Amino acid sequence: MDNSRYLRNNLIDWFSQETIHNKHYAIIGCGAVGNEVIKNLVLLGVGKLDIFDFDKIEIHNLTKSIFFRESDIGKYKADVLASRAIEVDPNVQIFPFIGDFYDKMTLDMLKDYDAVISCVDNFESRIRINQICALYSKDLINTGIDSRFVIVDIYPFSTNENIACYECNLPASVYHQISKRYSCGWLKNISSKEKIVPTTPLTASLAGALASSYVLRIDDLNLQSSRRTFIDSMTGSTSNIDLQKRNDCKICSIRSKNKIFVKAPSTIGYNIFRLSRAVRKNISFKSSEPILTEIHCLDCDTNGKNPKIVFKKARDYDSSISTCPDCGGHKVKISIKDSFSLGELVTKFYGYNIPCKYIMCELSNELVIIEMEENNERNT
Amino acid sequence: MNVILRTADQLRKAELTIEPEYTSSDVIEQAIANWALPTDTDYTLVNITKQTTIAPNAALSTSRIEDGDILEIQPVLVAGYDGTNKG
């Protein structure tokens, strides 16, 4: 590596080029703020970046994203960003992942990161990012902007057990907004229109700068609580707020338990059967996200005995499945669950893949979190 | 107890008496109604004086609020991508 490009950085008293070169961060979301964060970290000479985005570049992205050009329209954001970032500094190892981070980021990958930076545009993704970072005690920086204001949250999960997570301070109205976008369980409501939040390159730039600064200095800040910086980009007024932990937060209640992390094939087969014999009781599993288990048209199946087993992520479906594809009728019963008994898994879904990131169960006062490995799918 | 309530842009500000059994959600709901704040935005209540958030559903009496504290209604920002909120 040619170190001459970093010589001036070494004059900065709070800065260690070697430390930064050894860092490995995950950046989720390659939009306006993601562009800014990646720009900053690459210019500073960070070692490795994994960047996640499922989306392609559209013309309106060009007013806020420094790395995108008109000739990039239609290409994947993560691919373009990675290739442009390497042009800025070929010493940086940058790996683009096309798709939903929740599917692409394995827990082994998460373990390897020094921190995760959330640059997404919706509450559902933020909730999932918070969930995995809190469970795996991985430091999280969360960003959010509109056309005037900026927030950058720091959740130092790696060094603090008893701190607020992102969900601790989410108002009920957020969950209400999410539920309006889903017609039944986690099926997307096809009639629901997404709200467009106007943003500017100014707020994106502020968020990107602060998020980059915090992620590099998270250890030095020695925070005893999670913290939010709230900036008014028009007046420059800034408040630094300690985020209060909520006593009834579900994520924090899981966090406080003794946890055991294991991996298992996702196919429900002999392994689960053996587990059911070994524990000798019908323990229950909670899945990391809701699963569409069955679709049942009561017009086609008048006996009501032959529901079609689906066993796939509910988020991959929308409310159109409430119309029967065979008869066109609307008497379709849909079953969506995130909690399963061991017996139910063995008897009803034997041979199917568990279609989620992990399942968890309580065994002898310990929380066992089982990451699902890829496997042959019966439920395709 | 008497507090000063303001919006994050500080264009709206009022001194008001809050009942201890109120929650931050109650305060936010009334502010949205009285000040005609956008209803498609989510908000949190922050104690600027104490530099802490106020839990969404906790009674204000349990939130260490004191006479004269400045409370601010801040939007919960959801964008960060390019503003389209695609989900």
Tab-separated table of C-alpha atoms in Angstrom:
chain	number	residue	atom	x	y	z
A	1	MET	CA	0.000	0.000	0.000
A	2	ASP	CA	1.260	3.482	-0.894
A	3	ASN	CA	1.106	5.415	2.371
A	4	SER	CA	2.163	8.772	0.944
A	5	ARG	CA	-1.440	9.763	0.257
A	6	TYR	CA	-2.154	9.581	3.995
A	7	LEU	CA	0.877	11.545	5.232
A	8	ARG	CA	-1.117	14.689	6.015
A	9	ASN	CA	-3.691	12.632	7.933
A	10	ASN	CA	-0.923	11.627	10.316
A	11	LEU	CA	-0.625	15.259	11.400
A	12	ILE	CA	-4.103	15.089	12.943
A	13	ASP	CA	-3.663	14.542	16.677
A	14	TRP	CA	-6.822	12.462	17.219
A	15	PHE	CA	-6.309	10.340	14.136
A	16	SER	CA	-4.507	7.040	13.623
A	17	GLN	CA	-4.254	5.958	9.991
A	18	GLU	CA	-3.293	2.446	10.999
A	19	THR	CA	-6.331	2.097	13.249
A	20	ILE	CA	-8.635	3.358	10.508
A	21	HIS	CA	-7.052	1.087	7.931
A	22	ASN	CA	-7.870	-1.890	10.164
A	23	LYS	CA	-11.556	-0.988	10.485
A	24	HIS	CA	-14.325	-2.905	8.769
A	25	TYR	CA	-17.756	-1.286	8.592
A	26	ALA	CA	-21.122	-2.230	7.122
A	27	ILE	CA	-23.129	0.534	5.472
A	28	ILE	CA	-26.764	-0.264	4.836
A	29	GLY	CA	-28.379	1.941	2.219
A	30	CYS	CA	-26.487	3.506	-0.689
A	31	GLY	CA	-28.651	6.574	-1.168
A	32	ALA	CA	-27.950	10.194	-0.256
A	33	VAL	CA	-26.500	9.622	3.227
A	34	GLY	CA	-24.854	6.323	2.236
A	35	ASN	CA	-22.983	8.155	-0.559
A	36	GLU	CA	-21.734	10.748	1.929
A	37	VAL	CA	-20.666	8.224	4.570
A	38	ILE	CA	-18.815	6.103	2.021
A	39	LYS	CA	-17.148	9.185	0.510
A	40	ASN	CA	-15.876	10.259	3.945
A	41	LEU	CA	-14.674	6.830	5.043
A	42	VAL	CA	-12.918	6.158	1.735
A	43	LEU	CA	-11.190	9.561	1.760
A	44	LEU	CA	-9.999	8.861	5.299
A	45	GLY	CA	-8.545	5.523	4.164
A	46	VAL	CA	-10.736	3.037	5.988
A	47	GLY	CA	-9.758	-0.582	5.375
A	48	LYS	CA	-12.893	-2.494	4.444
A	49	LEU	CA	-16.500	-1.600	3.697
A	50	ASP	CA	-19.435	-3.901	3.011
A	51	ILE	CA	-22.252	-1.918	1.408
A	52	PHE	CA	-25.834	-3.124	1.030
A	53	ASP	CA	-28.624	-1.957	-1.243
A	54	PHE	CA	-31.268	-3.653	-3.382
A	55	ASP	CA	-32.126	-0.604	-5.452
A	56	LYS	CA	-31.183	0.785	-8.855
A	57	ILE	CA	-30.239	4.376	-9.672
A	58	GLU	CA	-33.024	6.679	-10.853
A	59	ILE	CA	-32.686	10.193	-12.240
A	60	HIS	CA	-33.934	11.889	-9.056
A	61	ASN	CA	-31.050	10.311	-7.108
A	62	LEU	CA	-28.586	12.484	-9.023
A	63	THR	CA	-29.430	15.642	-7.069
A	64	LYS	CA	-28.226	14.144	-3.788
A	65	SER	CA	-25.704	11.397	-4.456
A	66	ILE	CA	-22.133	12.471	-5.151
A	67	PHE	CA	-20.999	9.189	-6.739
A	68	PHE	CA	-23.848	8.753	-9.275
A	69	ARG	CA	-23.901	10.023	-12.877
A	70	GLU	CA	-26.580	10.107	-15.580
A	71	SER	CA	-24.885	7.210	-17.340
A	72	ASP	CA	-25.467	5.114	-14.195
A	73	ILE	CA	-29.276	5.254	-14.357
A	74	GLY	CA	-30.669	1.724	-14.188
A	75	LYS	CA	-27.551	0.241	-12.582
A	76	TYR	CA	-27.428	-1.081	-9.041
A	77	LYS	CA	-26.501	1.635	-6.530
A	78	ALA	CA	-24.188	-0.597	-4.514
A	79	ASP	CA	-22.262	-1.719	-7.624
A	80	VAL	CA	-21.766	1.824	-8.919
A	81	LEU	CA	-20.844	3.171	-5.503
A	82	ALA	CA	-18.269	0.445	-4.958
A	83	SER	CA	-16.600	1.000	-8.304
A	84	ARG	CA	-16.497	4.803	-7.881
A	85	ALA	CA	-15.208	4.546	-4.320
A	86	ILE	CA	-12.318	2.340	-5.460
A	87	GLU	CA	-11.396	5.029	-7.992
A	88	VAL	CA	-11.097	7.471	-5.081
A	89	ASP	CA	-8.825	5.151	-3.104
A	90	PRO	CA	-7.791	1.765	-4.552
A	91	ASN	CA	-6.465	0.715	-1.132
A	92	VAL	CA	-9.982	0.427	0.269
A	93	GLN	CA	-11.604	-2.979	-0.006
A	94	ILE	CA	-15.254	-2.359	-0.749
A	95	PHE	CA	-17.754	-5.156	-1.291
A	96	PRO	CA	-21.216	-4.431	-2.740
A	97	PHE	CA	-24.165	-6.642	-1.776
A	98	ILE	CA	-27.239	-6.356	-4.008
A	99	GLY	CA	-30.415	-7.165	-2.134
A	100	ASP	CA	-32.082	-6.723	1.222
A	101	PHE	CA	-29.378	-6.534	3.883
A	102	TYR	CA	-31.499	-8.731	6.134
A	103	ASP	CA	-31.126	-11.572	3.645
A	104	LYS	CA	-27.557	-10.832	2.575
A	105	MET	CA	-25.811	-10.128	5.888
A	106	THR	CA	-25.004	-13.325	7.744
A	107	LEU	CA	-24.356	-13.222	11.446
A	108	ASP	CA	-20.740	-14.263	10.770
A	109	MET	CA	-20.373	-11.152	8.635
A	110	LEU	CA	-21.934	-9.037	11.361
A	111	LYS	CA	-19.460	-10.375	13.930
A	112	ASP	CA	-16.582	-9.185	11.773
A	113	TYR	CA	-17.766	-5.563	11.572
A	114	ASP	CA	-16.495	-2.856	13.888
A	115	ALA	CA	-19.832	-1.101	13.510
A	116	VAL	CA	-22.917	-0.859	11.327
A	117	ILE	CA	-24.105	2.434	9.828
A	118	SER	CA	-27.772	2.651	8.925
A	119	CYS	CA	-28.519	4.973	5.994
A	120	VAL	CA	-31.905	3.543	5.033
A	121	ASP	CA	-35.177	5.324	4.372
A	122	ASN	CA	-37.816	3.416	6.288
A	123	PHE	CA	-38.693	2.339	9.794
A	124	GLU	CA	-38.978	-1.377	9.035
A	125	SER	CA	-35.333	-1.615	7.962
A	126	ARG	CA	-34.176	0.486	10.917
A	127	ILE	CA	-36.069	-1.806	13.275
A	128	ARG	CA	-34.381	-4.867	11.740
A	129	ILE	CA	-30.920	-3.277	11.791
A	130	ASN	CA	-31.443	-2.336	15.441
A	131	GLN	CA	-32.651	-5.846	16.228
A	132	ILE	CA	-29.572	-7.639	14.910
A	133	CYS	CA	-27.092	-5.064	16.248
A	134	ALA	CA	-28.692	-5.141	19.708
A	135	LEU	CA	-28.800	-8.944	19.820
A	136	TYR	CA	-25.198	-9.323	18.674
A	137	SER	CA	-23.864	-6.350	20.679
A	138	LYS	CA	-22.619	-4.585	17.572
A	139	ASP	CA	-22.176	-0.813	17.641
A	140	LEU	CA	-24.785	0.964	15.530
A	141	ILE	CA	-24.915	4.445	14.038
A	142	ASN	CA	-28.370	5.408	12.779
A	143	THR	CA	-29.000	8.367	10.498
A	144	GLY	CA	-32.152	10.157	9.391
A	145	ILE	CA	-32.838	13.358	7.454
A	146	ASP	CA	-35.544	15.445	5.899
A	147	SER	CA	-35.247	18.756	4.052
A	148	ARG	CA	-34.270	20.663	7.217
A	149	PHE	CA	-33.369	18.405	10.124
A	150	VAL	CA	-30.729	15.740	10.708
A	151	ILE	CA	-30.474	13.029	13.328
A	152	VAL	CA	-27.500	10.811	14.007
A	153	ASP	CA	-27.879	8.250	16.790
A	154	ILE	CA	-25.084	6.293	18.438
A	155	TYR	CA	-25.919	2.949	20.052
A	156	PRO	CA	-22.684	1.638	21.641
A	157	PHE	CA	-24.047	-1.887	22.088
A	158	SER	CA	-20.584	-3.494	22.176
A	159	THR	CA	-19.578	-1.827	25.437
A	160	ASN	CA	-22.885	-1.234	27.226
A	161	GLU	CA	-25.479	-3.814	28.220
A	162	ASN	CA	-28.017	-1.508	29.757
A	163	ILE	CA	-28.613	1.190	27.145
A	164	ALA	CA	-31.521	2.221	24.975
A	165	CYS	CA	-31.996	0.642	21.582
A	166	TYR	CA	-33.611	2.335	18.573
A	167	GLU	CA	-37.051	0.973	19.421
A	168	CYS	CA	-36.968	2.330	22.982
A	169	ASN	CA	-37.855	5.804	21.764
A	170	LEU	CA	-40.061	5.033	18.802
A	171	PRO	CA	-43.527	6.511	19.304
A	172	ALA	CA	-46.620	4.327	18.849
A	173	SER	CA	-47.502	6.349	15.754
A	174	VAL	CA	-44.555	4.748	13.918
A	175	TYR	CA	-45.944	1.253	14.489
A	176	HIS	CA	-49.352	2.547	13.434
A	177	GLN	CA	-47.836	3.889	10.179
A	178	ILE	CA	-46.133	0.546	9.581
A	179	SER	CA	-49.336	-1.400	10.209
A	180	LYS	CA	-51.200	0.798	7.709
A	181	ARG	CA	-48.736	-0.286	5.041
A	182	TYR	CA	-49.507	-3.914	5.731
A	183	SER	CA	-52.993	-5.254	5.251
A	184	CYS	CA	-52.722	-8.491	7.172
A	185	GLY	CA	-49.779	-9.347	9.351
A	186	TRP	CA	-46.759	-8.429	7.232
A	187	LEU	CA	-48.378	-8.592	3.797
A	188	LYS	CA	-47.716	-5.371	1.928
A	189	ASN	CA	-50.877	-3.402	1.332
A	190	ILE	CA	-50.925	-2.823	-2.429
A	191	SER	CA	-53.263	0.162	-2.074
A	192	SER	CA	-50.980	1.917	0.390
A	193	LYS	CA	-48.962	4.820	-1.001
A	194	GLU	CA	-45.525	5.513	0.411
A	195	LYS	CA	-44.956	8.961	1.800
A	196	ILE	CA	-42.309	10.961	-0.047
A	197	VAL	CA	-40.003	12.763	2.363
A	198	PRO	CA	-38.107	15.564	0.647
A	199	THR	CA	-34.413	15.695	1.498
A	200	THR	CA	-31.488	17.862	0.426
A	201	PRO	CA	-27.788	17.245	-0.236
A	202	LEU	CA	-27.159	19.643	2.646
A	203	THR	CA	-28.881	17.507	5.272
A	204	ALA	CA	-27.427	14.343	3.684
A	205	SER	CA	-23.956	15.858	3.880
A	206	LEU	CA	-24.359	16.867	7.537
A	207	ALA	CA	-25.666	13.408	8.452
A	208	GLY	CA	-22.866	11.711	6.524
A	209	ALA	CA	-20.162	13.824	8.145
A	210	LEU	CA	-21.430	13.318	11.670
A	211	ALA	CA	-22.076	9.591	11.208
A	212	SER	CA	-18.534	9.124	9.850
A	213	SER	CA	-17.045	11.109	12.720
A	214	TYR	CA	-19.002	9.145	15.334
A	215	VAL	CA	-18.215	5.742	13.867
A	216	LEU	CA	-14.477	6.484	13.890
A	217	ARG	CA	-14.536	7.823	17.455
A	218	ILE	CA	-17.139	5.593	19.047
A	219	ASP	CA	-14.598	4.005	21.415
A	220	ASP	CA	-13.093	7.367	22.427
A	221	LEU	CA	-16.495	8.887	23.146
A	222	ASN	CA	-16.856	6.418	26.044
A	223	LEU	CA	-20.628	6.826	26.077
A	224	GLN	CA	-22.611	5.435	28.999
A	225	SER	CA	-25.895	5.752	27.156
A	226	SER	CA	-27.186	5.832	23.608
A	227	ARG	CA	-27.155	9.343	22.217
A	228	ARG	CA	-28.961	11.312	19.533
A	229	THR	CA	-27.596	14.426	17.858
A	230	PHE	CA	-30.390	16.520	16.373
A	231	ILE	CA	-29.401	19.345	14.010
A	232	ASP	CA	-31.455	22.109	12.457
A	233	SER	CA	-29.556	22.679	9.206
A	234	MET	CA	-31.115	26.129	8.742
A	235	THR	CA	-30.149	27.651	12.079
A	236	GLY	CA	-27.242	25.387	13.016
A	237	SER	CA	-28.799	24.690	16.406
A	238	THR	CA	-27.811	21.289	17.710
A	239	SER	CA	-28.955	19.212	20.668
A	240	ASN	CA	-27.229	16.149	22.058
A	241	ILE	CA	-29.811	13.993	23.777
A	242	ASP	CA	-29.360	10.876	25.898
A	243	LEU	CA	-31.790	8.253	24.672
A	244	GLN	CA	-33.763	6.810	27.560
A	245	LYS	CA	-34.184	3.071	27.835
A	246	ARG	CA	-37.793	1.906	27.867
A	247	ASN	CA	-38.591	-0.675	30.516
A	248	ASP	CA	-41.042	-2.604	28.354
A	249	CYS	CA	-38.887	-2.716	25.208
A	250	LYS	CA	-39.031	-6.232	23.743
A	251	ILE	CA	-35.625	-6.012	22.068
A	252	CYS	CA	-33.940	-4.854	25.291
A	253	SER	CA	-35.609	-7.628	27.293
A	254	ILE	CA	-34.114	-10.183	24.891
A	255	ARG	CA	-30.761	-8.393	25.022
A	256	SER	CA	-30.477	-8.733	28.764
A	257	LYS	CA	-30.719	-12.549	28.670
A	258	ASN	CA	-27.818	-14.982	28.471
A	259	LYS	CA	-27.595	-15.831	24.830
A	260	ILE	CA	-26.167	-18.798	22.952
A	261	PHE	CA	-25.644	-18.435	19.222
A	262	VAL	CA	-25.636	-21.520	17.026
A	263	LYS	CA	-26.125	-22.299	13.358
A	264	ALA	CA	-28.328	-24.995	11.904
A	265	PRO	CA	-29.509	-26.141	8.498
A	266	SER	CA	-32.718	-24.319	7.710
A	267	THR	CA	-34.494	-27.443	6.510
A	268	ILE	CA	-36.795	-28.870	9.140
A	269	GLY	CA	-35.643	-32.442	9.200
A	270	TYR	CA	-34.012	-35.036	11.336
A	271	ASN	CA	-32.060	-32.376	13.264
A	272	ILE	CA	-35.234	-30.789	14.628
A	273	PHE	CA	-36.751	-34.217	15.224
A	274	ARG	CA	-33.667	-35.179	17.266
A	275	LEU	CA	-33.931	-31.915	19.206
A	276	SER	CA	-37.550	-32.659	20.049
A	277	ARG	CA	-36.506	-36.082	21.385
A	278	ALA	CA	-33.599	-34.605	23.342
A	279	VAL	CA	-35.408	-31.793	25.145
A	280	ARG	CA	-38.483	-33.959	25.827
A	281	LYS	CA	-40.792	-31.013	25.928
A	282	ASN	CA	-42.677	-28.977	23.415
A	283	ILE	CA	-40.604	-25.793	23.459
A	284	SER	CA	-41.669	-22.869	21.327
A	285	PHE	CA	-39.605	-20.984	18.769
A	286	LYS	CA	-39.942	-17.374	17.763
A	287	SER	CA	-38.940	-16.547	14.205
A	288	SER	CA	-37.000	-13.371	13.398
A	289	GLU	CA	-39.813	-12.251	11.131
A	290	PRO	CA	-43.418	-13.300	10.364
A	291	ILE	CA	-43.865	-16.339	8.138
A	292	LEU	CA	-46.781	-16.920	5.785
A	293	THR	CA	-47.574	-20.513	6.689
A	294	GLU	CA	-50.810	-21.339	4.880
A	295	ILE	CA	-53.245	-20.085	2.267
A	296	HIS	CA	-56.662	-21.640	2.309
A	297	CYS	CA	-59.485	-20.856	-0.131
A	298	LEU	CA	-62.728	-21.768	1.592
A	299	ASP	CA	-64.603	-21.736	-1.745
A	300	CYS	CA	-62.249	-24.219	-3.451
A	301	ASP	CA	-61.888	-26.421	-0.405
A	302	THR	CA	-65.383	-26.730	0.981
A	303	ASN	CA	-64.314	-29.422	3.444
A	304	GLY	CA	-61.830	-26.986	4.904
A	305	LYS	CA	-59.213	-29.673	5.290
A	306	ASN	CA	-56.630	-28.915	2.632
A	307	PRO	CA	-54.914	-25.617	3.199
A	308	LYS	CA	-51.950	-24.992	0.927
A	309	ILE	CA	-48.736	-24.811	2.916
A	310	VAL	CA	-46.521	-21.900	1.844
A	311	PHE	CA	-43.996	-21.378	4.695
A	312	LYS	CA	-42.244	-18.319	3.266
A	313	LYS	CA	-41.442	-14.823	4.460
A	314	ALA	CA	-44.656	-12.834	4.747
A	315	ARG	CA	-42.875	-9.679	3.545
A	316	ASP	CA	-42.402	-11.285	0.106
A	317	TYR	CA	-46.191	-11.226	-0.418
A	318	ASP	CA	-48.765	-8.493	-0.724
A	319	SER	CA	-52.486	-8.251	-0.067
A	320	SER	CA	-53.307	-9.601	-3.573
A	321	ILE	CA	-52.963	-13.145	-2.192
A	322	SER	CA	-56.293	-12.673	-0.442
A	323	THR	CA	-57.807	-13.406	-3.865
A	324	CYS	CA	-57.759	-17.110	-4.777
A	325	PRO	CA	-55.664	-17.653	-7.965
A	326	ASP	CA	-57.859	-20.639	-8.931
A	327	CYS	CA	-61.440	-19.453	-8.402
A	328	GLY	CA	-60.949	-15.700	-8.043
A	329	GLY	CA	-62.925	-15.770	-4.810
A	330	HIS	CA	-62.134	-13.691	-1.768
A	331	LYS	CA	-62.850	-16.255	0.946
A	332	VAL	CA	-59.158	-16.881	1.420
A	333	LYS	CA	-57.870	-17.587	4.878
A	334	ILE	CA	-54.231	-16.629	5.355
A	335	SER	CA	-52.126	-17.758	8.259
A	336	ILE	CA	-49.118	-15.653	9.278
A	337	LYS	CA	-47.122	-16.575	12.358
A	338	ASP	CA	-43.880	-15.771	14.133
A	339	SER	CA	-44.189	-18.317	16.910
A	340	PHE	CA	-44.101	-22.086	16.484
A	341	SER	CA	-44.075	-25.067	18.791
A	342	LEU	CA	-41.417	-27.692	18.214
A	343	GLY	CA	-44.133	-30.285	17.626
A	344	GLU	CA	-45.800	-28.088	15.044
A	345	LEU	CA	-42.545	-27.643	13.120
A	346	VAL	CA	-41.872	-31.387	13.086
A	347	THR	CA	-45.361	-32.556	12.203
A	348	LYS	CA	-46.634	-29.801	9.942
A	349	PHE	CA	-43.590	-28.332	8.225
A	350	TYR	CA	-41.175	-31.277	8.036
A	351	GLY	CA	-38.959	-30.902	4.957
A	352	TYR	CA	-39.604	-27.183	4.562
A	353	ASN	CA	-36.944	-24.511	4.977
A	354	ILE	CA	-37.352	-22.066	7.817
A	355	PRO	CA	-37.430	-18.908	5.702
A	356	CYS	CA	-35.987	-16.362	8.096
A	357	LYS	CA	-32.674	-15.144	9.456
A	358	TYR	CA	-32.906	-16.915	12.797
A	359	ILE	CA	-35.257	-18.560	15.233
A	360	MET	CA	-34.898	-18.409	18.983
A	361	CYS	CA	-36.092	-20.390	21.951
A	362	GLU	CA	-35.543	-20.399	25.691
A	363	LEU	CA	-33.790	-23.442	27.130
A	364	SER	CA	-32.764	-23.616	30.793
A	365	ASN	CA	-32.807	-19.841	31.347
A	366	GLU	CA	-30.734	-19.242	28.256
A	367	LEU	CA	-31.865	-17.785	25.016
A	368	VAL	CA	-30.739	-19.943	22.111
A	369	ILE	CA	-30.533	-18.054	18.837
A	370	ILE	CA	-30.259	-20.379	15.866
A	371	GLU	CA	-29.082	-18.853	12.631
A	372	MET	CA	-30.516	-20.522	9.579
A	373	GLU	CA	-28.044	-21.795	7.014
A	374	GLU	CA	-28.925	-21.981	3.340
A	375	ASN	CA	-30.318	-25.338	2.340
A	376	ASN	CA	-32.281	-27.197	-0.315
A	377	GLU	CA	-35.678	-25.597	-0.451
A	378	ARG	CA	-38.879	-27.575	-0.440
A	379	ASN	CA	-40.855	-24.359	-0.158
A	380	THR	CA	-39.997	-22.961	-3.595
B	1	MET	CA	-45.921	21.672	36.695
B	2	ASN	CA	-45.104	24.480	34.278
B	3	VAL	CA	-42.884	23.862	31.295
B	4	ILE	CA	-42.014	25.542	28.035
B	5	LEU	CA	-43.036	23.550	25.004
B	6	ARG	CA	-41.617	24.330	21.575
B	7	THR	CA	-41.276	22.826	18.137
B	8	ALA	CA	-37.861	21.833	16.735
B	9	ASP	CA	-37.844	24.820	14.347
B	10	GLN	CA	-38.699	27.013	17.368
B	11	LEU	CA	-41.391	28.783	15.391
B	12	ARG	CA	-43.972	27.716	17.958
B	13	LYS	CA	-43.465	28.070	21.654
B	14	ALA	CA	-45.821	28.105	24.643
B	15	GLU	CA	-45.642	28.041	28.404
B	16	LEU	CA	-48.064	25.474	29.685
B	17	THR	CA	-49.098	23.552	32.738
B	18	ILE	CA	-48.945	19.801	32.278
B	19	GLU	CA	-50.704	17.207	34.364
B	20	PRO	CA	-48.347	14.628	35.885
B	21	GLU	CA	-50.398	11.741	34.532
B	22	TYR	CA	-49.998	12.967	30.956
B	23	THR	CA	-47.685	11.009	28.682
B	24	SER	CA	-45.446	12.450	25.992
B	25	SER	CA	-47.932	11.075	23.434
B	26	ASP	CA	-50.674	13.222	25.039
B	27	VAL	CA	-48.504	16.332	24.836
B	28	ILE	CA	-47.556	15.621	21.219
B	29	GLU	CA	-51.181	14.964	20.223
B	30	GLN	CA	-52.295	18.290	21.694
B	31	ALA	CA	-49.419	20.149	20.054
B	32	ILE	CA	-50.270	18.651	16.667
B	33	ALA	CA	-53.885	19.750	17.113
B	34	ASN	CA	-53.241	23.236	18.517
B	35	TRP	CA	-50.327	24.169	16.307
B	36	ALA	CA	-51.540	22.384	13.155
B	37	LEU	CA	-48.314	20.403	12.841
B	38	PRO	CA	-48.083	17.944	9.921
B	39	THR	CA	-50.067	14.831	10.824
B	40	ASP	CA	-48.078	12.523	8.551
B	41	THR	CA	-44.925	12.974	10.626
B	42	ASP	CA	-43.983	11.041	13.765
B	43	TYR	CA	-42.677	12.959	16.765
B	44	THR	CA	-40.825	12.402	19.999
B	45	LEU	CA	-40.728	14.622	23.048
B	46	VAL	CA	-37.319	15.673	24.283
B	47	ASN	CA	-36.366	17.435	27.494
B	48	ILE	CA	-33.859	20.002	26.216
B	49	THR	CA	-33.010	21.178	29.736
B	50	LYS	CA	-32.132	17.671	30.960
B	51	GLN	CA	-30.868	16.539	27.535
B	52	THR	CA	-32.887	13.340	27.529
B	53	THR	CA	-35.717	11.834	25.566
B	54	ILE	CA	-39.045	11.256	27.288
B	55	ALA	CA	-40.331	7.714	26.874
B	56	PRO	CA	-43.347	7.647	24.551
B	57	ASN	CA	-45.848	6.120	26.945
B	58	ALA	CA	-44.451	6.905	30.380
B	59	ALA	CA	-46.322	9.340	32.631
B	60	LEU	CA	-44.551	12.695	32.698
B	61	SER	CA	-44.426	12.450	36.499
B	62	THR	CA	-41.930	9.590	36.091
B	63	SER	CA	-39.817	11.418	33.516
B	64	ARG	CA	-37.787	13.699	35.821
B	65	ILE	CA	-39.416	16.823	34.404
B	66	GLU	CA	-39.192	19.902	36.619
B	67	ASP	CA	-40.771	23.329	36.623
B	68	GLY	CA	-39.289	25.518	33.926
B	69	ASP	CA	-37.876	22.703	31.805
B	70	ILE	CA	-37.877	23.224	28.052
B	71	LEU	CA	-39.554	20.393	26.165
B	72	GLU	CA	-39.130	20.125	22.412
B	73	ILE	CA	-41.195	18.202	19.897
B	74	GLN	CA	-38.753	16.687	17.411
B	75	PRO	CA	-39.691	14.808	14.239
B	76	VAL	CA	-38.597	11.169	13.987
B	77	LEU	CA	-36.694	11.313	10.719
B	78	VAL	CA	-37.230	8.410	8.380
B	79	ALA	CA	-35.470	9.390	5.150
B	80	GLY	CA	-31.772	9.135	4.499
B	81	TYR	CA	-31.796	7.414	1.252
B	82	ASP	CA	-33.121	9.761	-1.376
B	83	GLY	CA	-36.363	10.701	0.235
B	84	THR	CA	-38.594	8.266	-1.607
B	85	ASN	CA	-39.184	5.974	1.369
B	86	LYS	CA	-39.585	2.886	-0.763
B	87	GLY	CA	-39.700	0.469	2.121
